[in-house]
Amino acid sequence: MSEILIIGAGPAGLSGAIACAQHGLKVTIIDEFIKPGGRLLGQLHQEPSGEWWNGMKEAEKLINETKTLPIDIRCGVSVYNIERHDADWYVYTNEGVFESPYVLIATGAAEYAIPVPGWTLPGVMSIGASQVMTNVHRVQVGKKGIIIGANVLAFAILNELQMAGINIERVVLPAESPISKKESNPEEVLKILTEAGHLAPSALLRNGSKLMKIDSLRRMALKYFPKGGMKINGTPLQLKKAAIEIVGNEKVEGVKLATIDSQGNIISGTEKLYEADFVCIAGGLYPLAELAAVAGCPFKYIPQLGGHVPIHSKNMETPIPGMFVAGNITGIESGKIAMAQGTVAGLAIAMASQSNAKIDEQLQQALQKVEEVRTKSPIQFIPEIAEGRLAMERVWEKESNRGELERVIF
Amino acid sequence: MTRIVHHPILGSLNNRQKFSFVFNGQELEAYENETIAAALLANGIRTLRHHEESGSPRGFYCNIGHCMECRLTVNEQANVRACLTTVKPNMAVQSGKQHPNIVKRMVEENE
């Protein structure tokens, strides 16, 4: 039995493990994937400073550090239930039941799907799937691709695909449907893109992003948006084209696109079939939080964090005794933030098990580090992320004022 | 499909152990430490199963274990996710097939 069980060996889980193992706690990390590192493994981009963020190397560094500490990493382990009895957590997996007084849930995020007719055809995948196939498994996803959905994640991964020599023909929007909301509206998409910083397509959006925050200018930019699209390192971003159907017999053969107006309405008679052998759907990310729900943790819906998130304090504790959270499960941000939050959670757990002034000092520094990383971040997946974090702080305050008695209900 | 052996930043992949495994009775080549989904795609195979009810072809969608679209039968164990399972020498992999739906057929016949 370990003293802390961490679910998820990504940036948050690994950093959390290192932080509490440095204070002598015995840690077990479990993860479903074939190797540790989580979504760090696929990340590869150049920062505005010119420095490269090579997630594979970052993961390696963390994994090497865990080897010097009492940390056991178990891959290929899937969790299907979690329960608390007396003072211990029981985590049910395909490899048996893990028992531990503390649990850190660092399960990361999942991708929102944007169902488009024909999206179950082989060759259609989430944008994240193409990243993993390219940078982790090093297998080409196809010869001619179309990305449906224009957001920060899509552009980051488009860049990675281009680096690996994968040909993306165009980036288009999903046609309007009850599920695709903002993603189908060129005006809304342009608003989001102005927050994409150096990842934004073309110098006009990058340098003009401050101007583009002005509504009237944005509308004008859209009116004169080139029909063929705006090139992103060779790939046209077509804000006025929407995917209405993915077609193919047995596998993807092409995508039917239509021209749309600046509100996303389809202009009839403009449908045309474009050839492709793979399609990536980019719907954005949401916190992968089912396990916290199964454990009975209360949730709050905060759109600025990416959706429903388990209620948690700045120290990453939840209202449930012995349960902590860190990383994208608490809100959609970069891997760097996940690492910083993991350290906070690890130290908070160390504090909970053996409170002392030295750990507390480190915890305060780690909390500061989270803020620092966020302020320095050149891009944000969700522009209003700081508001989202504040909203959660207020929720936590209320939660802690509710008193122990009421909390027992959970 | 082909593999990305050389990468300008991530470097080249060399000296990887090769072995064979079997998919639907066909012998295919795989590399050590890769998933079944990656090995199949590298062999040009996108269709991992046919939907149990409709029979429509399906491939991997999320590639990280969330969507359950890539489930296969591996060494007689059903519902194994191809994207989370490391391929092993001589592994016997079988794609999922459409299930007979007797009730549906009966309804169709009586229409």
mmCIF file of N, CA and C in Angstrom, chain B:
data_model
loop_
_atom_site.group_PDB
_atom_site.id
_atom_site.type_symbol
_atom_site.label_atom_id
_atom_site.label_comp_id
_atom_site.label_asym_id
_atom_site.label_seq_id
_atom_site.Cartn_x
_atom_site.Cartn_y
_atom_site.Cartn_z
ATOM 1 N N MET B 1 -0.020 3.523 -45.157
ATOM 2 C CA MET B 1 0.623 4.694 -44.564
ATOM 3 C C MET B 1 2.090 4.374 -44.307
ATOM 4 N N THR B 2 2.849 5.379 -44.117
ATOM 5 C CA THR B 2 4.252 5.151 -43.810
ATOM 6 C C THR B 2 4.602 5.771 -42.467
ATOM 7 N N ARG B 3 5.759 5.416 -42.012
ATOM 8 C CA ARG B 3 6.200 5.897 -40.714
ATOM 9 C C ARG B 3 6.982 7.199 -40.853
ATOM 10 N N ILE B 4 7.002 7.964 -39.801
ATOM 11 C CA ILE B 4 7.775 9.205 -39.789
ATOM 12 C C ILE B 4 9.115 8.863 -39.144
ATOM 13 N N VAL B 5 10.047 8.406 -39.955
ATOM 14 C CA VAL B 5 11.338 7.939 -39.419
ATOM 15 C C VAL B 5 12.215 9.131 -39.043
ATOM 16 N N HIS B 6 12.195 10.147 -39.903
ATOM 17 C CA HIS B 6 13.010 11.339 -39.623
ATOM 18 C C HIS B 6 12.116 12.509 -39.254
ATOM 19 N N HIS B 7 12.550 13.247 -38.253
ATOM 20 C CA HIS B 7 11.784 14.416 -37.821
ATOM 21 C C HIS B 7 12.781 15.534 -37.510
ATOM 22 N N PRO B 8 12.507 16.751 -38.011
ATOM 23 C CA PRO B 8 13.501 17.826 -37.864
ATOM 24 C C PRO B 8 13.832 18.171 -36.409
ATOM 25 N N ILE B 9 12.886 17.994 -35.494
ATOM 26 C CA ILE B 9 13.149 18.345 -34.091
ATOM 27 C C ILE B 9 13.258 17.085 -33.230
ATOM 28 N N LEU B 10 12.362 16.155 -33.457
ATOM 29 C CA LEU B 10 12.338 14.962 -32.601
ATOM 30 C C LEU B 10 13.425 13.950 -32.977
ATOM 31 N N GLY B 11 14.065 14.150 -34.125
ATOM 32 C CA GLY B 11 15.173 13.273 -34.511
ATOM 33 C C GLY B 11 14.720 12.032 -35.263
ATOM 34 N N SER B 12 15.665 11.124 -35.492
ATOM 35 C CA SER B 12 15.368 9.925 -36.282
ATOM 36 C C SER B 12 15.121 8.729 -35.373
ATOM 37 N N LEU B 13 14.315 7.819 -35.901
ATOM 38 C CA LEU B 13 14.063 6.571 -35.179
ATOM 39 C C LEU B 13 14.895 5.481 -35.852
ATOM 40 N N ASN B 14 15.817 4.917 -35.128
ATOM 41 C CA ASN B 14 16.653 3.864 -35.700
ATOM 42 C C ASN B 14 16.691 2.667 -34.754
ATOM 43 N N ASN B 15 17.135 1.545 -35.311
ATOM 44 C CA ASN B 15 17.376 0.346 -34.504
ATOM 45 C C ASN B 15 16.187 -0.088 -33.667
ATOM 46 N N ARG B 16 15.008 0.064 -34.213
ATOM 47 C CA ARG B 16 13.862 -0.438 -33.460
ATOM 48 C C ARG B 16 13.640 -1.903 -33.814
ATOM 49 N N GLN B 17 13.291 -2.684 -32.808
ATOM 50 C CA GLN B 17 13.050 -4.119 -33.024
ATOM 51 C C GLN B 17 11.755 -4.305 -33.827
ATOM 52 N N LYS B 18 11.851 -5.152 -34.866
ATOM 53 C CA LYS B 18 10.676 -5.440 -35.703
ATOM 54 C C LYS B 18 10.195 -6.859 -35.404
ATOM 55 N N PHE B 19 8.901 -7.088 -35.498
ATOM 56 C CA PHE B 19 8.380 -8.448 -35.360
ATOM 57 C C PHE B 19 7.045 -8.534 -36.069
ATOM 58 N N SER B 20 6.487 -9.734 -36.131
ATOM 59 C CA SER B 20 5.201 -9.837 -36.816
ATOM 60 C C SER B 20 4.080 -10.174 -35.840
ATOM 61 N N PHE B 21 2.887 -9.764 -36.226
ATOM 62 C CA PHE B 21 1.672 -10.120 -35.487
ATOM 63 C C PHE B 21 0.589 -10.402 -36.516
ATOM 64 N N VAL B 22 -0.547 -10.894 -36.059
ATOM 65 C CA VAL B 22 -1.575 -11.323 -37.007
ATOM 66 C C VAL B 22 -2.852 -10.509 -36.810
ATOM 67 N N PHE B 23 -3.367 -9.948 -37.910
ATOM 68 C CA PHE B 23 -4.637 -9.216 -37.861
ATOM 69 C C PHE B 23 -5.600 -9.870 -38.838
ATOM 70 N N ASN B 24 -6.705 -10.371 -38.347
ATOM 71 C CA ASN B 24 -7.707 -11.059 -39.173
ATOM 72 C C ASN B 24 -7.052 -12.114 -40.077
ATOM 73 N N GLY B 25 -6.106 -12.856 -39.504
ATOM 74 C CA GLY B 25 -5.474 -13.949 -40.238
ATOM 75 C C GLY B 25 -4.315 -13.532 -41.132
ATOM 76 N N GLN B 26 -4.083 -12.226 -41.228
ATOM 77 C CA GLN B 26 -3.031 -11.718 -42.115
ATOM 78 C C GLN B 26 -1.807 -11.347 -41.276
ATOM 79 N N GLU B 27 -0.609 -11.807 -41.707
ATOM 80 C CA GLU B 27 0.603 -11.493 -40.950
ATOM 81 C C GLU B 27 1.078 -10.083 -41.295
ATOM 82 N N LEU B 28 1.314 -9.265 -40.268
ATOM 83 C CA LEU B 28 1.743 -7.877 -40.471
ATOM 84 C C LEU B 28 2.985 -7.582 -39.643
ATOM 85 N N GLU B 29 3.655 -6.505 -40.026
ATOM 86 C CA GLU B 29 4.869 -6.115 -39.316
ATOM 87 C C GLU B 29 4.578 -5.010 -38.301
ATOM 88 N N ALA B 30 5.227 -5.103 -37.146
ATOM 89 C CA ALA B 30 5.080 -4.063 -36.126
ATOM 90 C C ALA B 30 6.439 -3.757 -35.517
ATOM 91 N N TYR B 31 6.520 -2.626 -34.834
ATOM 92 C CA TYR B 31 7.733 -2.264 -34.100
ATOM 93 C C TYR B 31 7.463 -2.389 -32.615
ATOM 94 N N GLU B 32 8.540 -2.650 -31.856
ATOM 95 C CA GLU B 32 8.394 -2.778 -30.400
ATOM 96 C C GLU B 32 7.850 -1.475 -29.811
ATOM 97 N N ASN B 33 7.137 -1.606 -28.711
ATOM 98 C CA ASN B 33 6.622 -0.461 -27.950
ATOM 99 C C ASN B 33 5.681 0.444 -28.730
ATOM 100 N N GLU B 34 4.977 -0.101 -29.692
ATOM 101 C CA GLU B 34 3.945 0.724 -30.328
ATOM 102 C C GLU B 34 2.575 0.091 -30.072
ATOM 103 N N THR B 35 1.536 0.892 -30.226
ATOM 104 C CA THR B 35 0.200 0.372 -29.966
ATOM 105 C C THR B 35 -0.286 -0.422 -31.184
ATOM 106 N N ILE B 36 -1.303 -1.225 -30.955
ATOM 107 C CA ILE B 36 -1.902 -1.981 -32.059
ATOM 108 C C ILE B 36 -2.448 -1.001 -33.096
ATOM 109 N N ALA B 37 -3.059 0.091 -32.648
ATOM 110 C CA ALA B 37 -3.640 1.079 -33.567
ATOM 111 C C ALA B 37 -2.559 1.677 -34.467
ATOM 112 N N ALA B 38 -1.398 1.999 -33.882
ATOM 113 C CA ALA B 38 -0.306 2.586 -34.656
ATOM 114 C C ALA B 38 0.236 1.570 -35.658
ATOM 115 N N ALA B 39 0.418 0.322 -35.222
ATOM 116 C CA ALA B 39 0.961 -0.715 -36.106
ATOM 117 C C ALA B 39 0.012 -0.954 -37.277
ATOM 118 N N LEU B 40 -1.291 -0.997 -37.006
ATOM 119 C CA LEU B 40 -2.257 -1.241 -38.080
ATOM 120 C C LEU B 40 -2.269 -0.072 -39.066
ATOM 121 N N LEU B 41 -2.264 1.149 -38.551
ATOM 122 C CA LEU B 41 -2.271 2.309 -39.449
ATOM 123 C C LEU B 41 -1.004 2.312 -40.319
ATOM 124 N N ALA B 42 0.136 1.963 -39.716
ATOM 125 C CA ALA B 42 1.385 1.918 -40.471
ATOM 126 C C ALA B 42 1.303 0.879 -41.590
ATOM 127 N N ASN B 43 0.441 -0.119 -41.412
ATOM 128 C CA ASN B 43 0.215 -1.131 -42.449
ATOM 129 C C ASN B 43 -0.936 -0.740 -43.384
ATOM 130 N N GLY B 44 -1.400 0.478 -43.268
ATOM 131 C CA GLY B 44 -2.448 0.978 -44.157
ATOM 132 C C GLY B 44 -3.852 0.535 -43.755
ATOM 133 N N ILE B 45 -3.999 0.031 -42.530
ATOM 134 C CA ILE B 45 -5.328 -0.438 -42.110
ATOM 135 C C ILE B 45 -5.996 0.601 -41.213
ATOM 136 N N ARG B 46 -7.110 1.118 -41.691
ATOM 137 C CA ARG B 46 -7.857 2.115 -40.925
ATOM 138 C C ARG B 46 -9.084 1.520 -40.252
ATOM 139 N N THR B 47 -9.670 0.493 -40.872
ATOM 140 C CA THR B 47 -10.902 -0.076 -40.317
ATOM 141 C C THR B 47 -10.545 -1.107 -39.248
ATOM 142 N N LEU B 48 -10.915 -0.788 -38.006
ATOM 143 C CA LEU B 48 -10.569 -1.665 -36.886
ATOM 144 C C LEU B 48 -11.722 -2.596 -36.526
ATOM 145 N N ARG B 49 -12.942 -2.169 -36.820
ATOM 146 C CA ARG B 49 -14.094 -3.008 -36.514
ATOM 147 C C ARG B 49 -15.280 -2.556 -37.347
ATOM 148 N N HIS B 50 -16.324 -3.386 -37.353
ATOM 149 C CA HIS B 50 -17.594 -2.958 -37.930
ATOM 150 C C HIS B 50 -18.597 -2.868 -36.788
ATOM 151 N N HIS B 51 -19.392 -1.835 -36.827
ATOM 152 C CA HIS B 51 -20.303 -1.581 -35.710
ATOM 153 C C HIS B 51 -21.210 -2.784 -35.452
ATOM 154 N N GLU B 52 -21.344 -3.137 -34.183
ATOM 155 C CA GLU B 52 -22.087 -4.331 -33.777
ATOM 156 C C GLU B 52 -23.498 -4.342 -34.346
ATOM 157 N N GLU B 53 -24.134 -3.201 -34.373
ATOM 158 C CA GLU B 53 -25.533 -3.146 -34.795
ATOM 159 C C GLU B 53 -25.651 -2.787 -36.290
ATOM 160 N N SER B 54 -25.051 -1.659 -36.682
ATOM 161 C CA SER B 54 -25.259 -1.165 -38.054
ATOM 162 C C SER B 54 -24.292 -1.794 -39.062
ATOM 163 N N GLY B 55 -23.142 -2.297 -38.573
ATOM 164 C CA GLY B 55 -22.153 -2.865 -39.481
ATOM 165 C C GLY B 55 -21.285 -1.816 -40.159
ATOM 166 N N SER B 56 -21.445 -0.552 -39.783
ATOM 167 C CA SER B 56 -20.639 0.493 -40.430
ATOM 168 C C SER B 56 -19.183 0.390 -39.963
ATOM 169 N N PRO B 57 -18.231 0.690 -40.882
ATOM 170 C CA PRO B 57 -16.813 0.555 -40.521
ATOM 171 C C PRO B 57 -16.370 1.639 -39.542
ATOM 172 N N ARG B 58 -15.482 1.271 -38.625
ATOM 173 C CA ARG B 58 -14.990 2.218 -37.621
ATOM 174 C C ARG B 58 -13.476 2.128 -37.488
ATOM 175 N N GLY B 59 -12.853 3.291 -37.225
ATOM 176 C CA GLY B 59 -11.416 3.326 -36.958
ATOM 177 C C GLY B 59 -11.177 3.945 -35.591
ATOM 178 N N PHE B 60 -9.918 4.253 -35.265
ATOM 179 C CA PHE B 60 -9.688 4.956 -33.993
ATOM 180 C C PHE B 60 -10.185 6.376 -34.150
ATOM 181 N N TYR B 61 -10.709 6.963 -33.080
ATOM 182 C CA TYR B 61 -11.110 8.365 -33.140
ATOM 183 C C TYR B 61 -10.223 9.221 -32.237
ATOM 184 N N CYS B 62 -10.186 8.909 -30.923
ATOM 185 C CA CYS B 62 -9.462 9.804 -29.999
ATOM 186 C C CYS B 62 -8.013 9.381 -29.789
ATOM 187 N N ASN B 63 -7.728 8.088 -29.967
ATOM 188 C CA ASN B 63 -6.353 7.569 -29.894
ATOM 189 C C ASN B 63 -5.747 7.591 -28.492
ATOM 190 N N ILE B 64 -6.557 7.939 -27.460
ATOM 191 C CA ILE B 64 -6.012 7.928 -26.093
ATOM 192 C C ILE B 64 -6.976 7.267 -25.102
ATOM 193 N N GLY B 65 -7.830 6.391 -25.613
ATOM 194 C CA GLY B 65 -8.619 5.564 -24.699
ATOM 195 C C GLY B 65 -9.961 6.097 -24.251
ATOM 196 N N HIS B 66 -10.365 7.291 -24.714
ATOM 197 C CA HIS B 66 -11.620 7.850 -24.221
ATOM 198 C C HIS B 66 -12.854 7.372 -24.987
ATOM 199 N N CYS B 67 -12.708 7.202 -26.309
ATOM 200 C CA CYS B 67 -13.916 7.087 -27.138
ATOM 201 C C CYS B 67 -14.380 5.639 -27.357
ATOM 202 N N MET B 68 -13.510 4.662 -27.127
ATOM 203 C CA MET B 68 -13.869 3.235 -27.230
ATOM 204 C C MET B 68 -14.183 2.799 -28.668
ATOM 205 N N GLU B 69 -13.862 3.618 -29.653
ATOM 206 C CA GLU B 69 -14.163 3.259 -31.034
ATOM 207 C C GLU B 69 -13.225 2.185 -31.584
ATOM 208 N N CYS B 70 -12.046 2.009 -30.985
ATOM 209 C CA CYS B 70 -11.012 1.148 -31.585
ATOM 210 C C CYS B 70 -10.955 -0.246 -30.964
ATOM 211 N N ARG B 71 -12.036 -0.661 -30.318
ATOM 212 C CA ARG B 71 -11.946 -1.935 -29.595
ATOM 213 C C ARG B 71 -11.866 -3.147 -30.531
ATOM 214 N N LEU B 72 -10.988 -4.070 -30.145
ATOM 215 C CA LEU B 72 -10.672 -5.249 -30.941
ATOM 216 C C LEU B 72 -10.672 -6.471 -30.027
ATOM 217 N N THR B 73 -10.555 -7.646 -30.651
ATOM 218 C CA THR B 73 -10.345 -8.858 -29.866
ATOM 219 C C THR B 73 -8.861 -9.208 -29.957
ATOM 220 N N VAL B 74 -8.217 -9.299 -28.806
ATOM 221 C CA VAL B 74 -6.775 -9.561 -28.778
ATOM 222 C C VAL B 74 -6.510 -10.844 -28.007
ATOM 223 N N ASN B 75 -5.907 -11.816 -28.665
ATOM 224 C CA ASN B 75 -5.679 -13.129 -28.051
ATOM 225 C C ASN B 75 -6.943 -13.630 -27.348
ATOM 226 N N GLU B 76 -8.034 -13.537 -28.055
ATOM 227 C CA GLU B 76 -9.361 -14.011 -27.622
ATOM 228 C C GLU B 76 -10.003 -13.180 -26.510
ATOM 229 N N GLN B 77 -9.365 -12.095 -26.116
ATOM 230 C CA GLN B 77 -9.974 -11.185 -25.137
ATOM 231 C C GLN B 77 -10.717 -10.097 -25.930
ATOM 232 N N ALA B 78 -12.035 -10.020 -25.735
ATOM 233 C CA ALA B 78 -12.831 -9.054 -26.504
ATOM 234 C C ALA B 78 -12.717 -7.642 -25.913
ATOM 235 N N ASN B 79 -13.084 -6.645 -26.716
ATOM 236 C CA ASN B 79 -13.170 -5.251 -26.273
ATOM 237 C C ASN B 79 -11.880 -4.682 -25.707
ATOM 238 N N VAL B 80 -10.788 -4.938 -26.381
ATOM 239 C CA VAL B 80 -9.492 -4.378 -25.998
ATOM 240 C C VAL B 80 -9.271 -3.129 -26.849
ATOM 241 N N ARG B 81 -8.878 -2.025 -26.214
ATOM 242 C CA ARG B 81 -8.675 -0.786 -26.974
ATOM 243 C C ARG B 81 -7.322 -0.814 -27.709
ATOM 244 N N ALA B 82 -7.382 -0.716 -29.040
ATOM 245 C CA ALA B 82 -6.182 -0.795 -29.875
ATOM 246 C C ALA B 82 -5.225 0.359 -29.592
ATOM 247 N N CYS B 83 -5.764 1.497 -29.143
ATOM 248 C CA CYS B 83 -4.924 2.679 -28.945
ATOM 249 C C CYS B 83 -4.173 2.653 -27.624
ATOM 250 N N LEU B 84 -4.543 1.727 -26.720
ATOM 251 C CA LEU B 84 -3.895 1.685 -25.400
ATOM 252 C C LEU B 84 -3.143 0.383 -25.183
ATOM 253 N N THR B 85 -3.089 -0.464 -26.213
ATOM 254 C CA THR B 85 -2.487 -1.779 -26.023
ATOM 255 C C THR B 85 -1.229 -1.909 -26.870
ATOM 256 N N THR B 86 -0.134 -2.274 -26.229
ATOM 257 C CA THR B 86 1.127 -2.453 -26.943
ATOM 258 C C THR B 86 1.062 -3.746 -27.740
ATOM 259 N N VAL B 87 1.445 -3.673 -29.005
ATOM 260 C CA VAL B 87 1.436 -4.867 -29.841
ATOM 261 C C VAL B 87 2.625 -5.752 -29.446
ATOM 262 N N LYS B 88 2.400 -7.082 -29.451
ATOM 263 C CA LYS B 88 3.441 -8.029 -29.026
ATOM 264 C C LYS B 88 3.688 -9.049 -30.140
ATOM 265 N N PRO B 89 4.899 -9.645 -30.188
ATOM 266 C CA PRO B 89 5.167 -10.645 -31.221
ATOM 267 C C PRO B 89 4.109 -11.749 -31.203
ATOM 268 N N ASN B 90 3.656 -12.105 -32.398
ATOM 269 C CA ASN B 90 2.677 -13.191 -32.594
ATOM 270 C C ASN B 90 1.301 -12.927 -31.989
ATOM 271 N N MET B 91 1.027 -11.737 -31.597
ATOM 272 C CA MET B 91 -0.297 -11.411 -31.051
ATOM 273 C C MET B 91 -1.361 -11.705 -32.125
ATOM 274 N N ALA B 92 -2.469 -12.291 -31.691
ATOM 275 C CA ALA B 92 -3.556 -12.561 -32.643
ATOM 276 C C ALA B 92 -4.658 -11.528 -32.430
ATOM 277 N N VAL B 93 -4.831 -10.653 -33.425
ATOM 278 C CA VAL B 93 -5.785 -9.547 -33.302
ATOM 279 C C VAL B 93 -6.919 -9.752 -34.304
ATOM 280 N N GLN B 94 -8.137 -9.541 -33.831
ATOM 281 C CA GLN B 94 -9.305 -9.757 -34.672
ATOM 282 C C GLN B 94 -10.202 -8.517 -34.592
ATOM 283 N N SER B 95 -10.695 -8.073 -35.760
ATOM 284 C CA SER B 95 -11.580 -6.910 -35.730
ATOM 285 C C SER B 95 -12.980 -7.342 -35.311
ATOM 286 N N GLY B 96 -13.726 -6.386 -34.776
ATOM 287 C CA GLY B 96 -15.095 -6.684 -34.352
ATOM 288 C C GLY B 96 -16.025 -6.788 -35.543
ATOM 289 N N LYS B 97 -17.014 -7.663 -35.447
ATOM 290 C CA LYS B 97 -17.940 -7.876 -36.571
ATOM 291 C C LYS B 97 -19.351 -7.442 -36.189
ATOM 292 N N GLN B 98 -20.142 -7.198 -37.219
ATOM 293 C CA GLN B 98 -21.556 -6.876 -36.991
ATOM 294 C C GLN B 98 -22.234 -8.080 -36.354
ATOM 295 N N HIS B 99 -23.046 -7.840 -35.335
ATOM 296 C CA HIS B 99 -23.746 -8.935 -34.657
ATOM 297 C C HIS B 99 -25.073 -9.219 -35.351
ATOM 298 N N PRO B 100 -25.495 -10.469 -35.358
ATOM 299 C CA PRO B 100 -26.822 -10.739 -35.911
ATOM 300 C C PRO B 100 -27.870 -10.117 -34.988
ATOM 301 N N ASN B 101 -28.878 -9.539 -35.561
ATOM 302 C CA ASN B 101 -29.942 -8.936 -34.762
ATOM 303 C C ASN B 101 -31.259 -9.592 -35.189
ATOM 304 N N ILE B 102 -31.574 -10.695 -34.511
ATOM 305 C CA ILE B 102 -32.705 -11.519 -34.917
ATOM 306 C C ILE B 102 -34.023 -10.745 -34.851
ATOM 307 N N VAL B 103 -34.190 -9.985 -33.777
ATOM 308 C CA VAL B 103 -35.453 -9.250 -33.598
ATOM 309 C C VAL B 103 -35.653 -8.250 -34.734
ATOM 310 N N LYS B 104 -34.569 -7.530 -35.040
ATOM 311 C CA LYS B 104 -34.660 -6.516 -36.086
ATOM 312 C C LYS B 104 -35.014 -7.176 -37.431
ATOM 313 N N ARG B 105 -34.343 -8.295 -37.725
ATOM 314 C CA ARG B 105 -34.624 -9.003 -38.978
ATOM 315 C C ARG B 105 -36.097 -9.426 -39.044
ATOM 316 N N MET B 106 -36.616 -9.945 -37.882
ATOM 317 C CA MET B 106 -38.013 -10.386 -37.845
ATOM 318 C C MET B 106 -38.955 -9.230 -38.145
ATOM 319 N N VAL B 107 -38.657 -8.072 -37.538
ATOM 320 C CA VAL B 107 -39.498 -6.897 -37.766
ATOM 321 C C VAL B 107 -39.462 -6.510 -39.247
ATOM 322 N N GLU B 108 -38.236 -6.512 -39.800
ATOM 323 C CA GLU B 108 -38.073 -6.130 -41.203
ATOM 324 C C GLU B 108 -38.867 -7.062 -42.125
ATOM 325 N N GLU B 109 -38.809 -8.369 -41.792
ATOM 326 C CA GLU B 109 -39.501 -9.348 -42.630
ATOM 327 C C GLU B 109 -41.013 -9.170 -42.589
ATOM 328 N N ASN B 110 -41.518 -8.692 -41.457
ATOM 329 C CA ASN B 110 -42.964 -8.558 -41.312
ATOM 330 C C ASN B 110 -43.505 -7.217 -41.795
ATOM 331 N N GLU B 111 -42.601 -6.365 -42.249
ATOM 332 C CA GLU B 111 -43.045 -5.042 -42.690
ATOM 333 C C GLU B 111 -43.597 -5.084 -44.112
#
